[in-house]
Coordinates of C-alpha atoms in Angstrom, one line a residue:
M1 CA 11.3 49.0 243.9
A2 CA 14.0 50.3 241.4
I3 CA 15.9 46.9 241.8
V4 CA 12.7 45.0 241.0
F5 CA 12.1 47.1 237.9
V6 CA 15.7 46.6 236.8
L7 CA 15.6 42.6 237.4
V8 CA 12.3 42.6 235.5
A9 CA 13.8 44.5 232.6
L10 CA 16.7 42.3 232.4
L11 CA 14.6 39.4 232.4
V12 CA 12.4 40.5 229.6
V13 CA 15.6 41.6 227.5
A14 CA 17.1 38.0 228.1
V15 CA 14.0 36.5 227.1
L16 CA 13.7 38.4 223.9
V17 CA 17.4 38.0 223.1
T18 CA 17.0 34.2 223.7
G19 CA 14.0 33.8 221.5
N20 CA 15.4 35.8 218.5
W21 CA 18.6 33.7 218.8
Y22 CA 16.5 30.6 218.7
V23 CA 14.7 31.9 215.5
W24 CA 17.8 32.8 213.8
R25 CA 19.3 29.6 214.6
R26 CA 16.5 27.5 213.4
L27 CA 15.8 29.5 210.2
F28 CA 19.4 30.4 209.1
R29 CA 22.1 28.8 210.7
D30 CA 20.6 25.1 210.8
T31 CA 19.3 25.5 207.4
T32 CA 22.8 26.2 205.8
A33 CA 26.0 24.3 205.5
G34 CA 28.2 26.7 206.9
P35 CA 28.8 30.6 207.1
G36 CA 27.8 32.7 204.5
P37 CA 25.5 35.5 203.1
V38 CA 22.2 33.7 204.1
R39 CA 23.3 33.7 207.9
R40 CA 24.2 37.4 207.8
I41 CA 21.1 38.4 205.8
G42 CA 19.0 36.6 208.3
A43 CA 20.6 38.4 211.3
A44 CA 20.0 41.7 209.5
V45 CA 16.5 40.8 209.1
I46 CA 15.8 40.0 212.7
A47 CA 17.6 43.0 214.1
G48 CA 16.2 45.4 211.3
G49 CA 12.6 44.2 212.0
W50 CA 13.2 44.8 216.0
L51 CA 14.6 48.1 215.1
L52 CA 11.5 49.2 213.1
F53 CA 9.2 48.1 216.0
I54 CA 11.1 49.8 218.6
G55 CA 11.2 53.0 216.2
G56 CA 7.7 53.0 215.8
M57 CA 6.9 52.8 219.5
V58 CA 9.4 55.6 220.3
A59 CA 8.0 57.9 217.2
S60 CA 4.2 57.7 218.3
R61 CA 5.4 58.3 222.1
V62 CA 7.3 61.4 221.4
E63 CA 4.7 62.7 218.4
A64 CA 7.1 62.4 215.7
P65 CA 6.0 63.7 212.2
F66 CA 2.8 61.3 211.5
T67 CA 4.2 60.2 208.3
L68 CA 7.2 58.8 210.0
Q69 CA 5.0 57.0 212.5
R70 CA 3.1 55.4 209.5
V71 CA 6.2 54.3 207.8
L72 CA 7.7 52.8 210.8
A73 CA 4.5 51.2 212.4
W74 CA 3.2 49.2 209.5
P75 CA 6.4 46.9 209.1
G76 CA 7.4 47.2 212.8
Y77 CA 4.1 46.0 214.0
L78 CA 3.7 43.4 211.4
W79 CA 7.3 42.1 212.3
L80 CA 6.1 41.7 216.2
A81 CA 3.2 39.4 215.1
L82 CA 5.5 37.7 212.5
T83 CA 8.1 36.8 215.1
L84 CA 5.5 35.3 217.7
Y85 CA 4.3 32.8 215.1
L86 CA 7.6 32.1 214.0
L87 CA 8.6 31.1 217.3
L88 CA 5.5 29.1 218.1
A89 CA 5.8 27.3 214.8
L90 CA 9.4 26.4 215.1
L91 CA 8.7 25.1 218.9
V92 CA 6.1 22.8 217.4
G93 CA 8.6 21.9 214.8
E94 CA 10.5 20.6 217.7
L95 CA 8.2 17.8 218.1
V96 CA 8.1 17.1 214.3
R97 CA 12.0 17.0 213.8
P98 CA 12.9 13.8 215.6
V99 CA 9.8 12.1 213.9
L100 CA 11.0 13.1 210.4
R101 CA 14.7 12.1 211.1
R102 CA 13.6 8.6 212.4
L103 CA 11.7 8.2 209.3
L104 CA 14.5 9.1 207.1
E105 CA 16.8 6.8 209.0
R106 CA 14.6 3.8 208.8
R107 CA 14.2 4.5 204.8
A108 CA 18.1 4.6 204.6
A109 CA 18.5 1.5 206.7
K110 CA 16.4 -0.7 204.2
P111 CA 18.5 -3.2 202.2
A112 CA 18.8 -2.5 198.6
P113 CA 17.0 -5.5 196.4
A114 CA 19.6 -8.0 195.3
P115 CA 20.4 -7.8 191.5
A116 CA 19.0 -10.5 189.3
P117 CA 21.6 -13.5 188.8
A118 CA 23.3 -13.3 185.3
H119 CA 22.7 -16.1 182.9
D120 CA 25.4 -16.9 180.3
L121 CA 24.2 -17.1 176.8
I122 CA 25.1 -20.3 174.9
P123 CA 25.5 -19.6 170.9
A124 CA 23.5 -21.8 168.8
G125 CA 25.3 -24.8 167.7
R126 CA 27.7 -24.8 170.9
P127 CA 27.4 -27.8 172.9
E128 CA 26.0 -27.7 176.3
G129 CA 27.5 -28.7 179.5
P130 CA 30.4 -27.6 182.0
E131 CA 33.1 -29.0 179.9
A132 CA 31.8 -27.3 176.8
T133 CA 31.3 -24.0 178.4
G134 CA 34.5 -24.0 180.1
T135 CA 36.3 -24.9 176.8
A136 CA 34.5 -22.3 174.9
S137 CA 35.1 -19.8 177.4
D138 CA 38.8 -20.4 177.6
A139 CA 39.2 -20.6 173.9
T140 CA 37.4 -17.2 173.2
A141 CA 39.0 -15.2 176.1
T142 CA 41.6 -12.8 174.9
P143 CA 44.6 -12.0 177.2
D144 CA 43.2 -8.5 177.7
Q145 CA 39.9 -9.8 178.8
A146 CA 41.6 -12.2 181.1
E147 CA 43.6 -9.5 182.8
S148 CA 40.7 -7.1 183.0
G149 CA 38.3 -9.7 184.9
P150 CA 39.7 -9.2 188.3
A151 CA 39.7 -5.5 187.9
A152 CA 36.1 -5.4 186.8
A153 CA 35.3 -7.7 189.9
G154 CA 37.0 -4.8 192.0
P155 CA 34.1 -2.4 191.8
A156 CA 31.6 -5.0 192.8
A157 CA 33.5 -6.4 195.5
G158 CA 34.0 -3.0 196.8
G159 CA 30.4 -1.9 196.6
S160 CA 29.8 -2.5 200.5
T161 CA 32.6 0.0 201.0
A162 CA 31.2 2.6 198.9
A163 CA 27.8 2.1 200.5
G164 CA 29.4 2.5 204.1
A165 CA 30.9 5.8 202.8
A166 CA 27.7 7.0 201.6
G167 CA 25.9 6.1 205.0
A168 CA 28.5 7.9 206.9
G169 CA 28.0 11.1 205.0
A170 CA 24.1 10.9 205.0
G171 CA 24.0 12.0 208.7
P172 CA 24.8 15.7 208.0
S173 CA 23.0 15.8 205.1
R174 CA 20.0 14.3 206.5
R175 CA 20.0 16.8 209.5
L176 CA 20.3 19.7 206.9
F177 CA 17.3 18.2 204.9
V178 CA 15.2 18.0 208.1
S179 CA 16.1 21.7 209.4
R180 CA 15.0 23.0 206.0
V181 CA 11.8 21.2 205.7
V182 CA 10.8 22.2 209.4
G183 CA 12.2 25.8 208.9
G184 CA 10.4 26.3 205.6
A185 CA 7.1 24.8 207.0
A186 CA 7.5 27.1 210.0
A187 CA 8.0 30.0 208.1
A188 CA 5.1 29.3 205.5
A189 CA 2.8 28.6 208.7
A190 CA 3.9 32.2 210.2
V191 CA 3.4 34.1 207.2
G192 CA 0.2 32.5 206.4
T193 CA -1.1 32.9 209.8
V194 CA -0.2 36.6 210.0
G195 CA -1.4 37.5 206.3
Y196 CA -4.8 35.8 207.1
G197 CA -5.2 37.5 210.4
T198 CA -4.1 41.0 209.0
Y199 CA -6.6 40.5 206.2
G200 CA -9.5 39.8 208.6
V201 CA -8.8 43.2 210.5
L202 CA -8.4 45.3 207.2
R203 CA -11.6 44.1 205.7
G204 CA -13.5 45.4 208.7
P205 CA -15.4 44.1 211.5
K206 CA -18.4 41.7 211.0
V207 CA -21.7 42.1 212.9
K208 CA -22.6 40.0 215.8
R209 CA -26.2 39.9 217.1
V210 CA -27.0 39.1 220.9
T211 CA -30.2 39.1 222.7
V212 CA -30.2 40.2 226.3
P213 CA -33.5 40.2 228.6
L214 CA -33.8 42.7 231.0
A215 CA -36.5 42.3 233.9
K216 CA -37.1 45.8 234.4
L217 CA -37.4 46.8 230.7
P218 CA -41.0 47.7 229.7
R219 CA -42.9 45.9 226.9
A220 CA -42.5 49.0 224.6
A221 CA -38.8 48.7 224.6
H222 CA -38.7 45.1 223.6
G223 CA -36.3 44.7 220.6
Y224 CA -34.6 48.0 221.1
R225 CA -31.3 47.7 219.4
I226 CA -27.6 49.0 220.7
A227 CA -25.0 48.8 218.4
V228 CA -21.8 48.4 220.5
V229 CA -18.4 49.5 218.9
S230 CA -15.4 49.2 221.0
D231 CA -11.5 49.4 220.5
I232 CA -11.2 50.9 217.0
H233 CA -7.8 52.0 217.6
L234 CA -7.5 54.6 214.9
G235 CA -3.8 55.5 214.7
P236 CA -0.7 55.1 212.2
V237 CA -2.0 51.8 210.8
L238 CA -5.8 52.1 210.8
G239 CA -6.8 55.3 209.6
R240 CA -9.7 57.2 207.8
G241 CA -10.5 54.4 205.3
F242 CA -11.1 51.8 208.3
A243 CA -13.1 54.3 210.3
Q244 CA -15.5 54.6 207.1
K245 CA -15.8 50.8 206.9
V246 CA -16.8 50.7 210.6
V247 CA -19.3 53.6 210.3
D248 CA -20.8 52.1 207.2
T249 CA -21.2 48.6 209.0
V250 CA -22.7 50.2 212.2
N251 CA -25.3 52.6 210.1
S252 CA -26.2 49.4 208.0
T253 CA -27.5 47.7 211.3
Q254 CA -30.1 50.4 211.6
P255 CA -29.8 50.8 215.6
D256 CA -31.9 52.7 217.8
L257 CA -28.6 53.6 219.7
I258 CA -25.0 53.6 219.3
A259 CA -22.3 52.9 221.9
V260 CA -18.7 53.6 221.4
V261 CA -17.2 52.2 224.6
G262 CA -13.6 53.5 224.4
D263 CA -10.2 53.1 222.8
L264 CA -11.4 55.2 220.0
V265 CA -7.6 56.3 219.0
D266 CA -4.1 56.1 219.4
G267 CA -2.8 59.5 218.8
S268 CA -3.5 63.0 219.1
V269 CA -6.5 65.1 217.8
R270 CA -3.9 67.0 215.6
D271 CA -2.7 63.6 213.8
L272 CA -6.0 61.6 213.8
G273 CA -8.7 64.1 213.6
P274 CA -8.9 63.6 209.7
A275 CA -9.3 59.8 210.4
A276 CA -11.9 60.3 212.8
A277 CA -13.9 62.7 210.6
P278 CA -16.4 59.8 209.3
L279 CA -17.7 59.3 212.7
A280 CA -19.9 62.2 212.2
Q281 CA -22.0 60.1 209.8
L282 CA -23.2 57.7 212.5
T283 CA -27.0 57.7 212.6
A284 CA -29.2 56.2 215.4
R285 CA -32.7 57.2 216.4
H286 CA -31.7 57.9 220.0
G287 CA -28.1 59.4 219.1
S288 CA -24.4 57.9 219.6
F289 CA -22.6 58.0 222.9
F290 CA -19.0 57.6 223.9
V291 CA -17.1 56.9 227.1
T292 CA -13.3 57.0 227.2
G293 CA -10.8 54.0 227.1
N294 CA -7.4 53.8 228.7
H295 CA -5.9 54.8 225.2
E296 CA -7.7 58.0 225.2
Y297 CA -5.7 59.1 228.2
F298 CA -2.4 58.2 226.3
S299 CA -3.7 60.5 223.6
G300 CA -5.1 63.5 225.2
A301 CA -8.5 62.5 226.8
E302 CA -9.9 66.1 226.9
Q303 CA -9.1 66.9 223.5
W304 CA -10.8 63.8 222.2
V305 CA -13.9 64.4 224.4
E306 CA -14.3 67.7 222.6
E307 CA -13.6 66.3 219.3
V308 CA -16.2 63.6 219.4
R309 CA -18.6 66.0 220.8
R310 CA -17.9 68.1 217.6
L311 CA -18.5 65.0 215.6
G312 CA -22.0 64.7 217.0
L313 CA -21.4 62.0 219.6
N314 CA -22.5 62.6 223.2
P315 CA -19.7 61.9 225.8
L316 CA -20.9 60.4 229.1
E317 CA -18.3 61.5 231.6
N318 CA -19.5 59.9 234.8
A319 CA -22.9 60.9 233.6
R320 CA -26.4 59.6 233.1
T321 CA -29.1 60.4 230.5
E322 CA -32.7 59.2 230.9
L323 CA -34.1 57.6 227.7
P324 CA -37.7 57.0 227.0
H325 CA -37.6 53.3 228.4
F326 CA -34.4 53.0 230.3
D327 CA -31.4 55.0 231.8
L328 CA -28.1 55.0 229.9
A329 CA -24.9 55.8 232.1
G330 CA -21.2 56.0 231.3
V331 CA -18.3 56.2 233.4
N332 CA -14.7 57.1 232.7
D333 CA -11.9 54.6 232.2
L334 CA -9.7 53.5 235.1
A335 CA -6.6 55.2 233.5
G336 CA -8.3 58.7 234.0
E337 CA -7.4 58.2 237.8
D338 CA -3.9 59.4 237.2
E339 CA -5.3 62.7 235.8
G340 CA -8.1 63.1 238.4
Q341 CA -10.7 62.0 235.8
G342 CA -11.4 58.5 237.0
P343 CA -14.7 56.6 237.0
D344 CA -17.4 58.1 239.5
F345 CA -20.2 55.5 239.9
A346 CA -21.8 57.5 242.5
R347 CA -22.0 60.5 240.4
A348 CA -23.2 58.8 237.3
L349 CA -25.6 56.4 239.1
G350 CA -26.3 57.3 242.9
D351 CA -29.5 59.2 242.6
R352 CA -31.2 57.4 239.9
D353 CA -34.5 55.5 240.2
R354 CA -33.9 52.1 240.4
A355 CA -37.1 50.7 239.4
R356 CA -35.9 51.7 235.9
A357 CA -33.7 49.5 233.8
C358 CA -30.2 50.8 233.6
V359 CA -27.4 50.2 230.8
L360 CA -24.1 51.3 231.7
L361 CA -21.1 52.0 229.1
A362 CA -17.7 51.1 230.9
H363 CA -14.7 50.5 229.0
Q364 CA -13.0 47.8 231.3
P365 CA -14.6 44.7 232.4
V366 CA -13.2 44.9 235.6
Q367 CA -15.5 47.6 236.3
I368 CA -18.5 45.2 236.8
H369 CA -18.2 44.8 240.3
E370 CA -18.9 48.6 241.0
A371 CA -21.8 48.1 238.5
V372 CA -23.3 45.4 240.5
D373 CA -23.2 47.4 243.7
H374 CA -25.1 50.2 242.0
G375 CA -27.8 48.0 240.6
V376 CA -27.0 48.2 237.0
D377 CA -29.0 45.8 234.8
L378 CA -26.3 45.7 231.8
Q379 CA -22.9 46.6 231.3
L380 CA -21.4 46.9 227.9
S381 CA -17.6 46.9 227.6
G382 CA -14.6 46.2 225.6
H383 CA -10.8 46.4 226.3
T384 CA -9.9 42.6 226.0
H385 CA -9.8 42.4 222.1
G386 CA -10.7 38.7 222.9
G387 CA -7.1 38.3 223.4
Q388 CA -6.4 39.5 219.6
L389 CA -3.4 37.2 219.0
W390 CA -3.6 33.7 220.3
P391 CA -2.4 32.6 222.8
G392 CA -2.8 36.0 224.3
N393 CA -6.3 35.1 225.2
L394 CA -4.8 32.9 228.0
I395 CA -3.4 36.1 229.6
A396 CA -6.4 38.5 228.8
R397 CA -8.6 35.8 230.2
G398 CA -6.5 35.8 233.6
A399 CA -6.5 39.7 233.6
N400 CA -10.5 40.2 233.3
P401 CA -13.6 38.8 234.7
T402 CA -15.1 38.0 231.2
L403 CA -12.8 37.8 228.1
A404 CA -15.6 38.2 225.4
G405 CA -19.4 37.7 225.2
L406 CA -22.4 37.7 227.5
D407 CA -21.8 36.9 231.3
R408 CA -23.9 37.5 234.5
Y409 CA -22.7 38.7 237.9
G410 CA -25.5 38.5 240.4
D411 CA -28.3 40.7 239.0
T412 CA -26.2 42.3 236.6
Q413 CA -25.2 41.1 233.0
L414 CA -22.0 42.1 231.4
Y415 CA -21.3 42.0 227.6
V416 CA -17.7 42.4 226.4
S417 CA -17.0 43.1 222.7
R418 CA -14.0 41.7 221.0
G419 CA -13.6 45.3 219.4
A420 CA -13.5 46.6 215.8
G421 CA -9.8 47.2 215.2
A422 CA -6.5 46.1 216.7
W423 CA -3.6 47.6 218.7
G424 CA -0.2 47.1 217.6
P425 CA -0.3 44.8 214.9
P426 CA -3.3 45.0 212.4
T427 CA -3.7 41.5 213.1
R428 CA -6.2 39.1 214.9
V429 CA -5.7 35.3 215.5
G430 CA -8.4 33.3 217.1
A431 CA -10.3 36.7 217.9
P432 CA -12.1 38.1 215.1
S433 CA -13.2 41.6 215.2
D434 CA -16.8 42.7 215.6
I435 CA -19.4 45.2 216.1
T436 CA -22.3 43.6 218.3
V437 CA -25.9 44.5 217.9
I438 CA -27.5 44.1 221.3
E439 CA -31.2 43.5 221.1
L440 CA -32.9 44.3 224.5
A441 CA -35.8 41.9 225.3
S442 CA -38.4 42.6 227.9
R443 CA -39.6 39.6 230.0
Q444 CA -43.2 41.3 229.9
A445 CA -43.4 40.8 226.0

């Protein structure tokens, strides 16, 4: 097993080194005529960006001073996102490069228009005709002009030679031009993509509304609203200000119940307690409920469960509560198994009245199969971020039964939120953040 781990680690390192060398080559080596400060600066920027990212990861793991974590996390995580889209943009540029070069070659190969023929002007009063012209020319030509005639014809005669020399030197210049155009366009596309994706996260999640019919829901609960919030990821990057935006957005929907379905934080209560404080302002008719996500178990799950309870949320640790019109249950995340605090569906759902509708809070969509076995009507989850950074959605889709949105498994429906925040880079591309308001519909209505 150790050998496999070493081989995988070496493969990952090789891929990272190769990818970064490729980015440096296309952005800095191919866009300069020779060795110089630009190439050295490019190498320093790439190496420095990765050092910041690694430093930020290590600082959070060893619980370094929180200020240091923030200083390293912002540029380090943004560099990770920027590197991804630089690489993708440059790979797309490989398709554009030969097309652009061919267009330039065709343009250079077009023959220059022939010069208009020169016409001798005949002074007034001079007789016309070849003899008169010849006589006049011979008579008026001075010895200096006669000697300069062949020399003047030299450049014209050698024009084709000069054009050939220019054409021979156009190859390297053309390649340099193409590299600069493609490299500049790739850099602009990457910076624009990361910039827009970061703006989308920092401005806060948008509200998404979904109607979910439940067969067992009584008529009196028709239109019941549950605000689903997942994957806020408070940490060195997203702090108290972001938490306040999330709380204000949730409260603006005037829900009957609020469900926080895991991955609230990336850090300890000591560091992030002040950032999470706005959660105490969450307001709903039937209260706010919380279940753990995998990141809580990286951050001190027991301490965070007590902290959210202190803030007024109701943790559902493999537990259930009976609301007026349906049962609300919650299970711990799978990551808790390593600490003996994993999900226990039998404890949360085993003895309930199956004639009542049941809504389950479970962080990971893969827990849907246990939910089906226990007769759950609707499971609310997060975890996937909708892929967060395209094309990460392709990987996330393969690892989860549902990437985002509403799906059905037998008699159980599963809704997966893309989440309110972001993990790592505070950036989303192709997977905008959301807070979902689930409106329950009774089929008896």
